[in-house]
CSV table of C-alpha atoms and ligand atoms in Angstrom, one decimal:
chain,number,residue,atom,x,y,z
A,16,MET,CA,-17.3,63.6,-7.7
A,17,ASP,CA,-15.7,63.2,-4.2
A,18,ASP,CA,-19.0,64.1,-2.6
A,19,GLU,CA,-20.6,61.2,-4.4
A,20,LYS,CA,-17.9,58.8,-3.5
A,21,PHE,CA,-18.6,56.2,-0.8
A,22,ASP,CA,-16.0,54.9,1.7
A,23,CYS,CA,-17.0,51.4,0.5
A,24,ILE,CA,-19.2,49.5,-1.9
A,25,ILE,CA,-20.2,46.0,-0.8
A,26,VAL,CA,-21.4,43.6,-3.5
A,27,GLY,CA,-23.9,41.0,-2.2
A,28,ALA,CA,-26.4,41.2,0.7
A,29,GLY,CA,-25.8,37.6,2.0
A,30,VAL,CA,-24.5,36.9,5.4
A,31,ALA,CA,-21.0,38.2,4.6
A,32,GLY,CA,-22.2,41.4,3.0
A,33,LEU,CA,-24.7,42.2,5.7
A,34,ALA,CA,-22.1,41.6,8.5
A,35,ALA,CA,-19.7,43.9,6.7
A,36,ALA,CA,-22.5,46.6,6.2
A,37,MET,CA,-23.5,46.4,9.9
A,38,THR,CA,-19.9,46.9,11.0
A,39,LEU,CA,-19.4,49.8,8.6
A,40,ALA,CA,-22.7,51.5,9.8
A,41,ARG,CA,-21.7,51.1,13.4
A,42,ASN,CA,-18.4,52.8,12.6
A,43,ASN,CA,-20.1,55.8,10.8
A,44,MET,CA,-18.8,54.9,7.3
A,45,LYS,CA,-20.6,55.9,4.1
A,46,PHE,CA,-21.3,52.8,2.1
A,47,LEU,CA,-23.5,51.3,-0.6
A,48,LEU,CA,-24.6,47.7,-0.3
A,49,ILE,CA,-25.8,46.3,-3.6
A,50,GLU,CA,-27.9,43.1,-3.9
A,51,LYS,CA,-29.1,41.6,-7.2
A,52,GLY,CA,-32.1,39.8,-5.5
A,53,GLU,CA,-35.4,41.5,-5.0
A,54,PHE,CA,-34.6,41.7,-1.3
A,55,ALA,CA,-31.7,40.5,0.9
A,56,GLY,CA,-32.0,36.7,1.1
A,57,SER,CA,-34.3,36.3,-1.8
A,58,LYS,CA,-31.6,34.4,-3.7
A,59,ASN,CA,-30.0,32.6,-0.8
A,60,VAL,CA,-30.2,28.9,0.3
A,61,SER,CA,-28.8,27.3,3.4
A,62,GLY,CA,-29.7,24.2,5.3
A,63,GLY,CA,-29.1,25.8,7.6
A,64,VAL,CA,-27.7,26.4,11.1
A,65,LEU,CA,-25.8,29.5,11.8
A,66,TRP,CA,-23.2,28.3,14.3
A,67,GLY,CA,-21.3,30.3,17.0
A,68,HIS,CA,-21.8,33.6,18.7
A,69,ASP,CA,-21.0,36.2,16.0
A,70,LEU,CA,-24.6,37.0,15.5
A,71,ALA,CA,-24.8,38.3,19.1
A,72,LYS,CA,-21.9,40.6,18.2
A,73,LEU,CA,-23.8,42.1,15.3
A,74,VAL,CA,-27.2,42.2,17.0
A,75,PRO,CA,-26.7,42.0,20.8
A,76,ASN,CA,-29.5,40.2,22.6
A,77,TYR,CA,-31.1,39.2,19.2
A,78,TRP,CA,-32.9,36.3,21.1
A,79,GLU,CA,-35.0,38.9,23.0
A,80,GLU,CA,-36.7,40.2,19.8
A,81,GLU,CA,-40.2,39.0,19.3
A,82,ASP,CA,-39.8,38.6,15.5
A,83,ALA,CA,-36.1,37.9,15.1
A,84,GLY,CA,-35.1,36.2,11.9
A,85,TRP,CA,-34.1,32.8,13.4
A,86,GLU,CA,-36.3,29.8,13.8
A,87,ARG,CA,-35.0,27.7,16.7
A,88,PHE,CA,-31.8,27.3,18.8
A,89,ILE,CA,-30.0,23.9,18.6
A,90,ASN,CA,-29.7,21.8,21.7
A,91,HIS,CA,-30.0,18.5,20.0
A,92,ARG,CA,-27.4,17.1,17.6
A,93,ARG,CA,-27.6,13.8,15.7
A,94,LEU,CA,-25.3,12.1,13.2
A,95,THR,CA,-27.0,9.2,11.5
A,96,PHE,CA,-25.4,6.4,9.5
A,97,MET,CA,-27.9,4.7,7.1
A,98,ASP,CA,-28.2,1.6,5.0
A,99,ASP,CA,-31.2,0.7,2.9
A,100,GLU,CA,-33.4,-0.2,5.9
A,101,SER,CA,-31.8,1.0,9.1
A,102,THR,CA,-30.2,4.0,10.8
A,103,LEU,CA,-27.7,4.0,13.6
A,104,SER,CA,-27.1,7.4,15.2
A,105,ILE,CA,-24.8,9.3,17.5
A,106,ASP,CA,-27.3,11.4,19.4
A,107,PHE,CA,-26.4,14.3,21.8
A,108,LYS,CA,-28.9,16.5,23.5
A,109,SER,CA,-28.0,18.8,26.4
A,110,ALA,CA,-29.5,21.6,28.5
A,111,HIS,CA,-26.0,23.0,28.3
A,112,PHE,CA,-27.1,24.6,25.0
A,113,ASN,CA,-30.3,26.1,26.3
A,114,GLU,CA,-29.1,29.5,27.3
A,115,PRO,CA,-28.3,32.4,25.0
A,116,PRO,CA,-26.1,33.3,23.3
A,117,TYR,CA,-26.9,30.1,21.6
A,118,SER,CA,-24.2,28.0,20.0
A,119,GLY,CA,-26.3,27.5,16.9
A,120,VAL,CA,-29.6,28.9,15.5
A,121,VAL,CA,-31.6,27.5,12.6
A,122,VAL,CA,-32.3,30.1,9.9
A,123,LEU,CA,-34.4,30.3,6.7
A,124,ARG,CA,-32.3,32.7,4.6
A,125,SER,CA,-35.1,34.6,2.9
A,126,LYS,CA,-36.4,35.5,6.3
A,127,PHE,CA,-33.1,35.8,8.2
A,128,ASP,CA,-31.2,37.9,5.6
A,129,ARG,CA,-34.2,40.2,5.3
A,130,TRP,CA,-34.4,40.7,9.0
A,131,LEU,CA,-30.6,41.3,9.3
A,132,ALA,CA,-30.9,43.8,6.4
A,133,GLY,CA,-33.6,45.6,8.5
A,134,LYS,CA,-31.1,45.7,11.4
A,135,VAL,CA,-28.5,47.2,9.1
A,136,GLU,CA,-31.0,49.9,8.1
A,137,GLU,CA,-31.6,50.7,11.8
A,138,ALA,CA,-27.8,51.0,12.3
A,139,ILE,CA,-27.5,53.3,9.3
A,140,ALA,CA,-30.3,55.5,10.8
A,141,GLU,CA,-28.5,55.7,14.1
A,142,SER,CA,-25.1,56.5,12.5
A,143,GLU,CA,-23.6,59.9,11.9
A,144,TYR,CA,-24.5,59.7,8.2
A,145,PRO,CA,-28.0,58.4,8.0
A,146,MET,CA,-28.6,59.9,4.6
A,147,ASP,CA,-25.3,58.7,3.0
A,148,SER,CA,-25.4,54.9,3.3
A,149,PHE,CA,-27.8,52.7,1.3
A,150,ILE,CA,-28.9,49.2,0.7
A,151,ALA,CA,-29.9,48.9,-2.9
A,152,THR,CA,-31.7,45.8,-4.1
A,153,ASN,CA,-32.7,44.4,-7.5
A,154,ILE,CA,-29.4,45.7,-8.9
A,155,LYS,CA,-26.7,43.4,-10.4
A,156,VAL,CA,-23.1,44.5,-10.3
A,157,ASP,CA,-21.6,43.8,-13.7
A,158,GLU,CA,-18.1,44.8,-13.1
A,159,VAL,CA,-15.7,46.0,-10.4
A,160,LEU,CA,-14.0,49.1,-11.8
A,161,MET,CA,-10.3,48.9,-11.7
A,162,GLU,CA,-7.7,51.7,-12.3
A,163,ASN,CA,-4.1,50.7,-12.3
A,164,ASP,CA,-5.1,47.5,-10.6
A,165,LYS,CA,-6.9,49.4,-7.8
A,166,ALA,CA,-10.6,49.0,-7.2
A,167,VAL,CA,-12.3,52.4,-7.5
A,168,GLY,CA,-16.0,51.4,-7.8
A,169,ILE,CA,-18.5,49.3,-9.6
A,170,ARG,CA,-20.6,49.3,-12.8
A,171,THR,CA,-24.1,48.2,-13.1
A,172,GLY,CA,-25.6,48.4,-16.6
A,173,GLU,CA,-24.7,51.9,-17.8
A,174,GLU,CA,-24.2,53.3,-14.3
A,175,GLU,CA,-21.0,53.6,-12.4
A,176,PHE,CA,-20.6,54.2,-8.6
A,177,PHE,CA,-17.3,55.1,-7.0
A,178,ALA,CA,-15.7,54.4,-3.7
A,179,ASP,CA,-12.4,54.2,-1.9
A,180,SER,CA,-12.9,50.5,-1.5
A,181,VAL,CA,-15.0,47.5,-2.7
A,182,ILE,CA,-15.9,44.4,-0.7
A,183,ILE,CA,-16.8,41.5,-2.8
A,184,ALA,CA,-19.3,39.3,-0.9
A,185,GLU,CA,-21.0,37.7,-3.9
A,186,GLY,CA,-21.1,34.1,-2.7
A,187,VAL,CA,-19.8,30.9,-4.2
A,188,ASN,CA,-20.5,31.9,-7.9
A,189,ASN,CA,-17.7,34.4,-7.7
A,190,LEU,CA,-17.7,35.9,-11.1
A,191,LEU,CA,-16.4,39.3,-9.9
A,192,THR,CA,-13.6,37.7,-8.0
A,193,ARG,CA,-12.6,36.1,-11.3
A,194,GLN,CA,-13.0,39.4,-13.2
A,195,VAL,CA,-10.5,41.2,-10.9
A,196,GLY,CA,-8.1,38.4,-11.5
A,197,LEU,CA,-8.0,36.7,-8.1
A,198,GLN,CA,-9.7,33.4,-9.0
A,199,ASP,CA,-8.8,31.1,-11.8
A,200,ASP,CA,-11.4,30.9,-14.5
A,201,TYR,CA,-12.2,27.3,-13.9
A,202,VAL,CA,-12.9,25.5,-10.6
A,203,PRO,CA,-12.8,21.7,-11.1
A,204,ALA,CA,-16.2,20.1,-10.6
A,205,ASP,CA,-14.7,17.8,-7.9
A,206,HIS,CA,-14.3,20.8,-5.6
A,207,VAL,CA,-17.9,22.0,-5.6
A,208,LEU,CA,-21.1,20.4,-4.6
A,209,THR,CA,-24.7,21.1,-5.2
A,210,GLY,CA,-27.0,21.6,-2.3
A,211,ILE,CA,-30.8,20.9,-2.6
A,212,LYS,CA,-33.4,21.4,0.0
A,213,GLU,CA,-37.1,21.1,0.7
A,214,ILE,CA,-39.1,22.8,3.3
A,215,ILE,CA,-41.7,20.5,4.7
A,216,ARG,CA,-44.4,22.1,6.8
A,217,PHE,CA,-46.2,20.5,9.8
A,218,ASP,CA,-48.7,21.4,12.3
A,219,GLN,CA,-46.4,23.0,14.9
A,220,ASN,CA,-47.6,20.8,17.8
A,221,VAL,CA,-47.0,17.7,15.6
A,222,LEU,CA,-43.5,18.9,14.8
A,223,GLU,CA,-42.7,19.7,18.5
A,224,ASP,CA,-44.0,16.3,19.7
A,225,ARG,CA,-42.2,14.4,16.9
A,226,PHE,CA,-38.9,15.9,17.5
A,227,GLN,CA,-39.3,16.5,21.3
A,228,LEU,CA,-38.9,20.2,20.9
A,229,ASN,CA,-39.6,22.5,23.8
A,230,GLY,CA,-40.3,26.2,23.3
A,231,LYS,CA,-37.7,27.4,20.7
A,232,SER,CA,-35.4,24.4,21.0
A,233,GLY,CA,-34.4,22.7,17.8
A,234,MET,CA,-32.5,19.8,16.4
A,235,SER,CA,-30.0,19.3,13.7
A,236,ASN,CA,-29.4,15.9,12.1
A,237,GLU,CA,-26.7,15.0,9.5
A,238,PHE,CA,-26.9,11.7,7.5
A,239,VAL,CA,-24.3,9.6,5.7
A,240,GLY,CA,-24.8,6.5,3.6
A,241,TYR,CA,-28.1,5.5,1.8
A,242,ALA,CA,-29.2,9.2,1.8
A,243,THR,CA,-27.0,10.0,-1.2
A,244,ASP,CA,-27.6,6.8,-3.2
A,245,GLY,CA,-23.9,6.1,-3.6
A,246,VAL,CA,-23.0,9.7,-4.6
A,247,GLU,CA,-20.4,11.6,-2.7
A,248,GLY,CA,-22.0,13.9,-0.1
A,249,GLY,CA,-24.5,13.8,2.8
A,250,GLY,CA,-28.0,14.6,4.0
A,251,PHE,CA,-29.3,17.0,6.6
A,252,LEU,CA,-32.5,17.8,8.5
A,253,TYR,CA,-33.1,20.8,10.6
A,254,THR,CA,-36.2,21.8,12.6
A,255,ASN,CA,-37.7,25.3,11.9
A,256,ARG,CA,-40.5,26.8,13.8
A,257,ASP,CA,-43.3,24.9,12.1
A,258,SER,CA,-41.4,23.1,9.3
A,259,ILE,CA,-38.2,21.1,8.7
A,260,SER,CA,-35.5,21.8,6.2
A,261,ILE,CA,-34.4,18.5,4.6
A,262,GLY,CA,-31.9,18.2,1.9
A,263,LEU,CA,-28.6,16.9,0.5
A,264,VAL,CA,-25.2,18.2,-0.5
A,265,LEU,CA,-23.9,16.2,-3.5
A,266,GLY,CA,-20.5,16.2,-5.3
A,267,ILE,CA,-21.1,17.6,-8.8
A,268,LYS,CA,-18.5,15.5,-10.5
A,269,ASP,CA,-19.8,12.3,-9.0
A,270,LEU,CA,-23.4,13.2,-9.9
A,271,ARG,CA,-22.3,13.7,-13.5
A,272,GLU,CA,-20.3,10.5,-13.7
A,273,LYS,CA,-23.1,8.4,-12.1
A,274,GLU,CA,-25.7,10.2,-14.3
A,275,LYS,CA,-28.0,10.8,-11.3
A,276,SER,CA,-30.3,13.7,-10.7
A,277,PRO,CA,-30.3,15.5,-7.3
A,278,HIS,CA,-34.1,15.5,-7.2
A,279,ASP,CA,-34.2,11.7,-7.7
A,280,ILE,CA,-31.7,11.3,-4.9
A,281,LEU,CA,-33.7,13.5,-2.6
A,282,SER,CA,-36.8,11.4,-3.3
A,283,HIS,CA,-34.7,8.3,-2.6
A,284,PHE,CA,-33.5,9.8,0.8
A,285,LYS,CA,-37.1,10.7,1.7
A,286,SER,CA,-38.4,7.2,0.9
A,287,HIS,CA,-36.0,5.5,3.4
A,288,PRO,CA,-38.3,3.8,5.9
A,289,VAL,CA,-36.9,5.7,8.9
A,290,VAL,CA,-37.0,9.1,7.1
A,291,ALA,CA,-40.4,8.4,5.7
A,292,ASP,CA,-41.7,7.9,9.2
A,293,THR,CA,-40.1,11.1,10.4
A,294,ILE,CA,-41.6,13.3,7.7
A,295,ARG,CA,-45.0,11.6,7.5
A,296,GLY,CA,-47.9,14.0,7.2
A,297,GLY,CA,-45.8,17.0,6.3
A,298,GLU,CA,-46.4,19.1,3.2
A,299,VAL,CA,-43.6,20.2,0.9
A,300,VAL,CA,-43.9,24.0,0.6
A,301,GLU,CA,-40.6,25.0,-1.0
A,302,TYR,CA,-37.8,23.6,-3.0
A,303,SER,CA,-34.4,25.2,-3.7
A,304,ALA,CA,-30.9,24.4,-4.9
A,305,HIS,CA,-27.6,26.2,-4.8
A,306,VAL,CA,-23.9,25.4,-5.4
A,307,VAL,CA,-21.8,25.0,-2.3
A,308,SER,CA,-18.1,25.0,-1.8
A,309,SER,CA,-16.4,21.8,-0.7
A,310,GLY,CA,-14.1,23.5,1.8
A,311,ASP,CA,-11.1,22.4,-0.1
A,312,MET,CA,-8.5,25.2,0.2
A,313,ARG,CA,-7.1,24.5,-3.2
A,314,ILE,CA,-10.0,26.4,-4.7
A,315,MET,CA,-9.6,29.5,-2.6
A,316,PRO,CA,-8.8,32.7,-4.6
A,317,LYS,CA,-5.1,33.3,-5.1
A,318,GLU,CA,-5.3,36.2,-2.6
A,319,LEU,CA,-8.2,37.9,-0.7
A,320,TYR,CA,-7.2,41.5,-1.3
A,321,LYS,CA,-5.9,44.0,-3.7
A,322,ASP,CA,-5.5,47.8,-3.6
A,323,GLY,CA,-8.9,49.0,-2.5
A,324,LEU,CA,-10.5,45.5,-2.6
A,325,LEU,CA,-11.4,42.7,-0.2
A,326,ILE,CA,-13.1,39.4,-0.7
A,327,CYS,CA,-15.1,37.7,2.0
A,328,GLY,CA,-17.6,34.8,2.6
A,329,GLU,CA,-18.1,32.0,0.2
A,330,ALA,CA,-16.8,34.2,-2.7
A,331,ALA,CA,-13.5,33.4,-1.0
A,332,ASN,CA,-14.6,29.8,-0.7
A,333,LEU,CA,-14.6,30.0,3.0
A,334,LEU,CA,-16.5,27.0,4.2
A,335,MET,CA,-15.8,23.9,6.3
A,336,ASN,CA,-17.5,20.6,6.6
A,337,ALA,CA,-15.3,18.3,8.7
A,338,GLY,CA,-18.2,15.9,9.5
A,339,LYS,CA,-19.5,17.9,12.5
A,340,ALA,CA,-21.5,20.6,10.7
A,341,ILE,CA,-21.5,22.7,7.6
A,342,GLN,CA,-19.9,26.0,8.5
A,343,GLY,CA,-20.4,28.6,5.8
A,344,MET,CA,-22.6,31.3,7.3
A,345,ASP,CA,-20.5,31.8,10.4
A,346,TYR,CA,-17.4,32.0,8.3
A,347,ALA,CA,-19.1,34.5,6.0
A,348,MET,CA,-20.2,36.6,9.0
A,349,ARG,CA,-16.8,36.6,10.6
A,350,SER,CA,-15.0,37.4,7.4
A,351,GLY,CA,-17.5,40.2,6.6
A,352,ILE,CA,-16.8,41.8,10.0
A,353,LEU,CA,-13.0,41.5,9.6
A,354,ALA,CA,-13.2,43.0,6.1
A,355,ALA,CA,-15.2,46.0,7.3
A,356,GLU,CA,-12.9,46.5,10.3
A,357,THR,CA,-10.0,46.7,7.8
A,358,ILE,CA,-11.9,49.3,5.7
A,359,VAL,CA,-12.5,51.4,8.9
A,360,GLU,CA,-8.8,51.2,9.7
A,361,ALA,CA,-7.9,52.2,6.1
A,362,LYS,CA,-10.1,55.2,6.3
A,363,GLU,CA,-8.5,56.3,9.6
A,364,ARG,CA,-5.1,56.0,7.9
A,365,GLY,CA,-6.2,57.5,4.6
A,366,ASP,CA,-4.6,54.5,3.0
A,367,PHE,CA,-6.7,52.0,1.0
A,368,SER,CA,-3.7,50.4,-0.7
A,369,SER,CA,-2.9,46.8,-0.3
A,370,SER,CA,-0.5,47.5,2.5
A,371,THR,CA,-3.6,48.2,4.7
A,372,MET,CA,-5.9,45.7,2.9
A,373,LYS,CA,-3.5,42.8,3.6
A,374,GLU,CA,-4.3,43.3,7.3
A,375,TYR,CA,-7.6,41.7,6.5
A,376,ARG,CA,-5.8,38.6,5.4
A,377,THR,CA,-3.7,38.6,8.6
A,378,ALA,CA,-6.8,39.0,10.8
A,379,LEU,CA,-8.6,36.2,8.9
A,380,ASP,CA,-5.5,33.9,9.2
A,381,ASP,CA,-5.4,34.6,12.9
A,382,SER,CA,-9.2,33.9,13.3
A,383,TYR,CA,-10.8,30.5,13.9
A,384,VAL,CA,-12.0,30.6,10.2
A,385,MET,CA,-8.5,30.0,8.6
A,386,LYS,CA,-7.2,28.1,11.6
A,387,ASP,CA,-10.0,25.6,11.1
A,388,MET,CA,-9.7,25.6,7.4
A,389,ARG,CA,-6.0,24.9,7.6
A,390,GLY,CA,-6.3,22.5,10.5
A,391,PHE,CA,-9.1,20.3,9.0
A,392,GLN,CA,-8.0,20.0,5.3
A,393,ASP,CA,-7.1,16.3,5.8
A,394,ALA,CA,-10.5,15.7,7.3
A,395,VAL,CA,-12.2,17.3,4.2
A,396,GLN,CA,-10.2,15.0,1.9
A,397,MET,CA,-11.0,12.0,4.1
A,398,LEU,CA,-14.8,12.6,4.3
A,399,HIS,CA,-15.0,12.8,0.5
A,400,GLN,CA,-13.7,9.3,0.2
A,401,PRO,CA,-16.3,6.7,-1.1
A,402,MET,CA,-15.6,4.6,2.0
A,403,MET,CA,-17.1,7.3,4.2
A,404,TYR,CA,-20.5,7.3,2.4
A,405,LYS,CA,-20.6,3.6,1.4
A,406,GLU,CA,-18.8,1.0,3.5
A,407,VAL,CA,-18.8,2.8,6.9
A,408,PRO,CA,-22.5,3.5,7.1
A,409,ASN,CA,-23.3,-0.1,5.9
A,410,LEU,CA,-21.0,-1.7,8.4
A,411,MET,CA,-22.3,0.5,11.2
A,412,CYS,CA,-25.9,-0.4,10.4
A,413,GLY,CA,-24.9,-4.1,9.8
A,414,PHE,CA,-23.5,-4.1,13.3
A,415,GLY,CA,-26.6,-2.4,14.7
A,416,LYS,CA,-28.9,-5.0,13.2
A,417,LYS,CA,-26.8,-7.8,14.7
A,418,PHE,CA,-26.4,-6.1,18.1
A,419,PHE,CA,-30.0,-5.2,18.6
A,420,THR,CA,-31.4,-8.6,17.4
A,421,ILE,CA,-32.6,-10.9,20.1
A,422,ASP,CA,-33.5,-14.2,18.5
A,423,ASN,CA,-33.4,-16.8,21.3
A,424,GLN,CA,-30.1,-18.0,20.0
A,425,PRO,CA,-26.8,-17.9,22.0
A,426,THR,CA,-25.8,-14.2,22.1
A,427,LYS,CA,-22.5,-13.3,20.5
A,428,LYS,CA,-20.2,-10.7,22.0
A,429,ALA,CA,-20.2,-7.2,20.5
A,430,ARG,CA,-16.6,-7.6,19.3
A,431,GLU,CA,-17.5,-10.7,17.3
A,432,LEU,CA,-20.5,-9.0,15.8
A,433,MET,CA,-18.5,-6.0,14.8
A,434,SER,CA,-15.9,-8.3,13.2
A,435,GLU,CA,-18.6,-10.1,11.2
A,436,SER,CA,-20.0,-6.7,10.0
A,437,VAL,CA,-16.6,-5.4,9.0
A,438,LYS,CA,-15.9,-8.6,7.0
A,439,GLU,CA,-19.3,-8.3,5.3
A,440,HIS,CA,-19.0,-4.7,4.3
A,441,SER,CA,-15.3,-3.9,4.2
A,442,SER,CA,-12.1,-5.2,5.7
A,443,TRP,CA,-10.2,-4.6,8.9
A,444,TRP,CA,-7.3,-3.4,6.9
A,445,ASN,CA,-9.4,-0.6,5.2
A,446,LEU,CA,-10.9,0.3,8.5
A,447,ILE,CA,-7.5,0.5,10.3
A,448,LYS,CA,-6.2,2.8,7.5
A,449,LEU,CA,-9.3,5.0,7.8
A,450,GLY,CA,-9.0,5.0,11.6
A,451,ILE,CA,-5.4,6.2,11.4
A,452,LYS,CA,-6.4,8.9,8.9
A,453,GLY,CA,-9.4,9.9,11.0
A,454,GLY,CA,-7.3,10.0,14.2
A,455,ARG,CA,-4.8,12.3,12.6
A,456,SER,CA,-7.3,14.6,10.8
A,457,LEU,CA,-10.3,15.0,13.1
B,514,LIG,C1,-28.1,23.4,0.7
B,514,LIG,C2,-27.1,24.2,1.5
B,514,LIG,C3,-27.1,24.0,2.9
B,514,LIG,C4,-26.2,24.7,3.7
B,514,LIG,N1,-26.2,24.6,5.0
B,514,LIG,C5,-25.5,25.4,5.8
B,514,LIG,C6,-25.5,25.3,7.2
B,514,LIG,O1,-26.3,24.5,7.8
B,514,LIG,N2,-24.8,26.2,7.9
B,514,LIG,C7,-23.9,27.0,7.3
B,514,LIG,O2,-23.2,27.8,8.1
B,514,LIG,N3,-23.8,27.1,6.0
B,514,LIG,C8,-24.6,26.3,5.2
B,514,LIG,N4,-24.5,26.4,3.8
B,514,LIG,C9,-23.5,27.4,3.3
B,514,LIG,C10,-23.9,28.8,3.4
B,514,LIG,O3,-25.2,28.9,2.8
B,514,LIG,C11,-23.0,29.7,2.6
B,514,LIG,O4,-21.7,29.4,3.0
B,514,LIG,C12,-23.3,31.2,3.0
B,514,LIG,O5,-24.5,31.5,2.5
B,514,LIG,C13,-22.2,32.1,2.3
B,514,LIG,O6,-22.6,33.4,2.6
B,514,LIG,P1,-22.2,34.6,1.7
B,514,LIG,O7,-22.7,35.9,2.2
B,514,LIG,O8,-20.7,34.5,1.4
B,514,LIG,O9,-22.8,34.3,0.3
B,514,LIG,P2,-24.4,34.2,-0.1
B,514,LIG,O10,-25.2,33.9,1.0
B,514,LIG,O11,-24.4,33.3,-1.3
B,514,LIG,O12,-24.7,35.7,-0.6
B,514,LIG,C14,-24.2,36.3,-1.7
B,514,LIG,C15,-25.1,37.4,-2.1
B,514,LIG,O13,-24.5,38.1,-3.2
B,514,LIG,C16,-25.5,38.4,-4.2
B,514,LIG,N5,-24.8,38.6,-5.4
B,514,LIG,C17,-24.0,37.8,-6.1
B,514,LIG,N6,-23.5,38.4,-7.2
B,514,LIG,C18,-24.0,39.6,-7.2
B,514,LIG,C19,-23.8,40.7,-8.1
B,514,LIG,N7,-23.1,40.6,-9.2
B,514,LIG,N8,-24.5,41.9,-7.9
B,514,LIG,C20,-25.3,42.0,-6.8
B,514,LIG,N9,-25.4,41.0,-5.9
B,514,LIG,C21,-24.8,39.8,-6.1
B,514,LIG,C22,-26.4,37.2,-4.2
B,514,LIG,O14,-27.7,37.4,-4.7
B,514,LIG,C23,-26.4,36.9,-2.7
B,514,LIG,O15,-27.5,37.5,-2.0
B,514,LIG,C24,-25.3,25.7,3.0
B,514,LIG,C25,-25.4,25.9,1.7
B,514,LIG,C26,-26.3,25.1,0.9
B,514,LIG,C27,-26.4,25.4,-0.6
């Protein structure tokens, strides 16, 4: 039996599971990575920009590869406020972001995860145990096997596989995390969102001209206001190589209460005159939807480890959207790396009990992932307030219309125009309260 036992079984070949697998392979560990999809990435959805430099740790010089799994690097960021006819944007583009390692790359998950899985296969082949580690797809893990509250393996259908440790990297629908008793059965709907996305294809030259892209440069654009038709959430648009990803992230509770369908809201977003101009001539080639965590720490599992067990990525509800960007993939990647490093340490010590496993929690707490999650909880609460996706975008656009109108009348000062817009769409008192909250939390 011991010969058949792995050092680790990883459940889920998303970003977290693949990062863990790569780290284990590089450390000559024997592992089994199991994915229920037909191939890594086949079931995954992201907007999506993978932020930060961790990808370069996993695949050094990934940007030099001819057919790497990423689409474009980001050097152009835009945050857009919308009312029903206008947009007002904060726009930042800089050559500062032009050199690798890039601070963000746009990915399409079915391509990116598959490419990263290929890199893991290469790392397995180069390891000391090329015949003892595997990526197995098209297999759903039904149960984590527990003995005396210690993870000892997994069951899939009638088959059981054993290991000294299990990493759960199953993503936001964390059924196994619940099965092992680390997540309450019921996560309230106001703490999860639904993400929907379309891929719209263009002639590459048209895309590059329209978005002023040069070579592999790309743009990310977040939207608040009209995009979500009064429902909690926001919109996004990212440029891929010859297409864009356009979509929404919407509060599930709010959707239900307002009896609106995500698809109708996406059509509403795309019909906005400014957005319609932007996507003109493109062809919708793909549609996908996926649940996404809100980043509220109250829905994190009770703990992220047990004897022989670690939980990483969105299974642990690691995600942040404090208005600047959605960060889920980079959190998944870092947590996957840290989980695997803990398993490597456990093997060296010959101790897979929770006294070693808890070092994962310490490492995660000390990393930017938990520092940001703790540090920006107030911002998460603030950004989910109706004022952020209703009054603020309306008053910003209201101001824009007044400020940019030249009508051969005496011109009012900007201060006066802002005051008029605030009174029309909200009140100074509400704005001051929001400003204080924003100042403290962002
Ligand atoms: C519309 C949308 C836009 C987003 N935009 C961004 C963005 O721009 N930037 C960003 O960083 N993040 C973004 N995110 C969030 C990001 O996609 C997630 O945080 C990230 O994918 C989490 O990675 P993960 O590896 O933890 O989970 P996942 O990527 O969900 O992977 C989990 C894997 O486990 C597999 N699995 C699950 N259960 C089992 C089982 N029982 N047996 C076998 N396999 C199993 C699944 O098939 C899947 O492959 C977005 C999400 C959505 C929905």
